Short mmCIF file of C-alpha atoms in Angstrom, two decimals:
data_model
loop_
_atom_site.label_atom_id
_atom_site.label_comp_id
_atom_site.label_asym_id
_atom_site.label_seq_id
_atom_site.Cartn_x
_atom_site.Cartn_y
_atom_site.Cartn_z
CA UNK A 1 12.85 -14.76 4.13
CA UNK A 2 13.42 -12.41 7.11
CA UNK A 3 10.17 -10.85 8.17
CA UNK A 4 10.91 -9.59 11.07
CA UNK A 5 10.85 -5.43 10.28
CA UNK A 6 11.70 -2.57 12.30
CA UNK A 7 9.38 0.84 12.87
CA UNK A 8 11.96 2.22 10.49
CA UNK A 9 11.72 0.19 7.99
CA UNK A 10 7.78 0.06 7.62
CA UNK A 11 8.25 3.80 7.71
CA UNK A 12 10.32 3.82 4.75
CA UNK A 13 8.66 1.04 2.73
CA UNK A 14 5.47 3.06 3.14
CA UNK A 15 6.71 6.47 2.26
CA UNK A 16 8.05 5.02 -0.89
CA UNK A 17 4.90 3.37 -1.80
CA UNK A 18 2.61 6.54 -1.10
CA UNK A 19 5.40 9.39 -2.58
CA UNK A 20 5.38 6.93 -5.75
CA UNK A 21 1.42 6.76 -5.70
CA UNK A 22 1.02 10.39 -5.58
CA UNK A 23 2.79 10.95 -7.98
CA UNK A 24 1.34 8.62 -10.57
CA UNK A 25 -2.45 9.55 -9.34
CA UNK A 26 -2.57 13.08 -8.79
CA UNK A 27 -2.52 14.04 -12.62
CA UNK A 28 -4.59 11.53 -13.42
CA UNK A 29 -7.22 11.94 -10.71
CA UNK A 30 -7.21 15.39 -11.86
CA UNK A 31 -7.66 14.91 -15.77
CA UNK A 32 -9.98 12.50 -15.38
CA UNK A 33 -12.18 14.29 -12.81
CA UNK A 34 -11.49 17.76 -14.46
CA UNK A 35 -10.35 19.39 -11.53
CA UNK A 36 -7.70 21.54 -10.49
CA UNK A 37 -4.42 19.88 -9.58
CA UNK A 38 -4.11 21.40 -6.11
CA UNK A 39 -7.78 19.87 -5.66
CA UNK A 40 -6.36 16.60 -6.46
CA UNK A 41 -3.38 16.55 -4.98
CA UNK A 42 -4.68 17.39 -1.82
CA UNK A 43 -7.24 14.57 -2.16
CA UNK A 44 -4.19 11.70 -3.00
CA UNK A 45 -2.05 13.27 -0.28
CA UNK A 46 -5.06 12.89 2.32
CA UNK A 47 -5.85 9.47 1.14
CA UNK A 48 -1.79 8.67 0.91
CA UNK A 49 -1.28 9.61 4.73
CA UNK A 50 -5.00 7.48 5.54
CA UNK A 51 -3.11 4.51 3.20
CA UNK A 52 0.25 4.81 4.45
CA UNK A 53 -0.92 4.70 8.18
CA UNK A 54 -3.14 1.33 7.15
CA UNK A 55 0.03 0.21 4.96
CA UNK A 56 1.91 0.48 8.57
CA UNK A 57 -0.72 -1.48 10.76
CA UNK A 58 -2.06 -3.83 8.06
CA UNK A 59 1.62 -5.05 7.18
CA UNK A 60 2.71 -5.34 10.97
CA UNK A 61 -0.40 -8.04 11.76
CA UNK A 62 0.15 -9.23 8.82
CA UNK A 63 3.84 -9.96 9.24
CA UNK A 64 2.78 -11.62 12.93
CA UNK A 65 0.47 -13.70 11.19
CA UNK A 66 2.88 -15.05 8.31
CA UNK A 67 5.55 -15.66 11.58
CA UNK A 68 2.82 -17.67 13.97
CA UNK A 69 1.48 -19.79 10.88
CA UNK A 70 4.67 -20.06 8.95
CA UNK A 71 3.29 -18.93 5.88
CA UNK A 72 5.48 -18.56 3.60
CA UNK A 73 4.80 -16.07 0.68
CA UNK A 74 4.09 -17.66 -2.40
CA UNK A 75 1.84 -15.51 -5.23
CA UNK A 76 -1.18 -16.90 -3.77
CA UNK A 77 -0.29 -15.37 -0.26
CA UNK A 78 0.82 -12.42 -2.19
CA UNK A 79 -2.45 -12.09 -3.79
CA UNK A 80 -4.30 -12.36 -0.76
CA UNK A 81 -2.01 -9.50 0.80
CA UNK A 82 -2.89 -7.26 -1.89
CA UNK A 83 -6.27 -7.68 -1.89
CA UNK A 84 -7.08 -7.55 1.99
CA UNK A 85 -5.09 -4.83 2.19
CA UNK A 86 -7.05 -2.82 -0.54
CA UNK A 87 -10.26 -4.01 0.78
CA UNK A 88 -9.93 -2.69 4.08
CA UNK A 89 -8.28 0.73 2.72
CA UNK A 90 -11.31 0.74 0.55
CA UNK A 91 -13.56 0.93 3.79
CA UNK A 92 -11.97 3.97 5.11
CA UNK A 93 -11.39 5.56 2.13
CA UNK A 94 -14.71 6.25 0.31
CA UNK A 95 -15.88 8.25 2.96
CA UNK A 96 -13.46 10.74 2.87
CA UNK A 97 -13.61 10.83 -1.12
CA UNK A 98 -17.36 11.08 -0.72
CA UNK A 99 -16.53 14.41 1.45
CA UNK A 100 -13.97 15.61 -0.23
CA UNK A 101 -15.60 15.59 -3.87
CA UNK A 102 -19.04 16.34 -2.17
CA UNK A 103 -20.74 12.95 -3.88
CA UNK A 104 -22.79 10.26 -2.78
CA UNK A 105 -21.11 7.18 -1.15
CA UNK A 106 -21.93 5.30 -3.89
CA UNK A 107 -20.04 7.86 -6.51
CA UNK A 108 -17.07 7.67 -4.14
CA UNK A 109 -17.28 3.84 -4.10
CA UNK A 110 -16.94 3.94 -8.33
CA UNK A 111 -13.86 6.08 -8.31
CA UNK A 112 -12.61 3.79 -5.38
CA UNK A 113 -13.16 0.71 -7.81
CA UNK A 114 -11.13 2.64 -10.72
CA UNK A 115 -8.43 3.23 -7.96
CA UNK A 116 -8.60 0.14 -7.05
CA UNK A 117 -7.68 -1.18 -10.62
CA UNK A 118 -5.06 0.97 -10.77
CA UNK A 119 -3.91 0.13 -6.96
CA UNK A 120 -3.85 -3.68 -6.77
CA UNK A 121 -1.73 -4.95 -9.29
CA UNK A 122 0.48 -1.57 -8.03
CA UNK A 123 0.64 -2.97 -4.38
CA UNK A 124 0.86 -6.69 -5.63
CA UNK A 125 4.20 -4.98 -7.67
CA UNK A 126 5.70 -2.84 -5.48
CA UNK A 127 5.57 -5.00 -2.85
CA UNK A 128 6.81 -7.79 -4.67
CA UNK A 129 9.77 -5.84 -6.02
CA UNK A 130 10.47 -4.31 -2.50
CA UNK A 131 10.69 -8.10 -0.93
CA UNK A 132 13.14 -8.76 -3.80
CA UNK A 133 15.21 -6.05 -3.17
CA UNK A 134 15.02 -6.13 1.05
CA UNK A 135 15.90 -10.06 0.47
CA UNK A 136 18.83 -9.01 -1.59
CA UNK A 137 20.44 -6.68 0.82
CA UNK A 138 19.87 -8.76 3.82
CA UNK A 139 21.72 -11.49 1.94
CA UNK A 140 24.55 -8.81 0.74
CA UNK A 141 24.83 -7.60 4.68
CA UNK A 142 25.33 -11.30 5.79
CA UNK A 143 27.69 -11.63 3.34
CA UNK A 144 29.82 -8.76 4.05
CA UNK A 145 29.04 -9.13 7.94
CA UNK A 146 30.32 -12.78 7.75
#
């Protein structure tokens, strides 16, 4: 498969993965935390524009890695993705949660962890359905282009 992605692209891929994240966090975040959904909100759309910026770099070295080993992306490699990526968003995300929600590091670090198990097998899917569909319209362009 084609890795090679423009600016553009990783622009778009991420907006669609935080505008779709947002929206299925924010009311929950808020229910489960009892807190208003402005409060919320504001929280998922911080974290989304921390996320989407690390979605951006993280998937651009990762890409140059994939190329300069040749790795191709099986589940394992897809698994791997996923959960590097969430580790290191982890890392610069309970901070800010900690500040936001005025809590301890390690309170932050729990509601990270249910996040999380909301968040990985989302990223493992979205990303896996996005491939599909970019590998499916690069192979319809060639087709028409040809």
């Amino acid at each position: 498969m084609n890795t090679n992605k423009t600016w553009g692209e990783r622009v778009t891929h991420a907006l669609i993965f935080e505008a779709l994240a947002v929206a299925l966090t924010a009311p929950v975040l808020s229910w489960v935390m009892k807190m208003p959904m402005a409060h919320a909100g504001a929280l998922t759309l911080m974290i989304s524009l921390v996320a989407m910026s690390w979605n951006m770099i993280f998937n651009a070295m990762f890409d140059r890695v994939e190329r300069r080993w040749r790795i191709v992306r099986t589940m394992a490699v897809r698994a791997v993705h996923a959960l590097t990526f969430e580790a290191g968003l982890v890392a610069i995300v309970v901070p800010l949660v900690a500040w936001w929600l005025e809590m301890s590091l390690l309170d932050a670090l729990i509601l990270d962890i249910g996040l999380l198990m909301f968040f990985l097998p989302y990223t493992f899917l979205f990303n896996l359905g996005y491939d599909k569909l970019r590998e499916a319209l690069l192979k319809r362009r060639a087709l028409v282009n040809h």
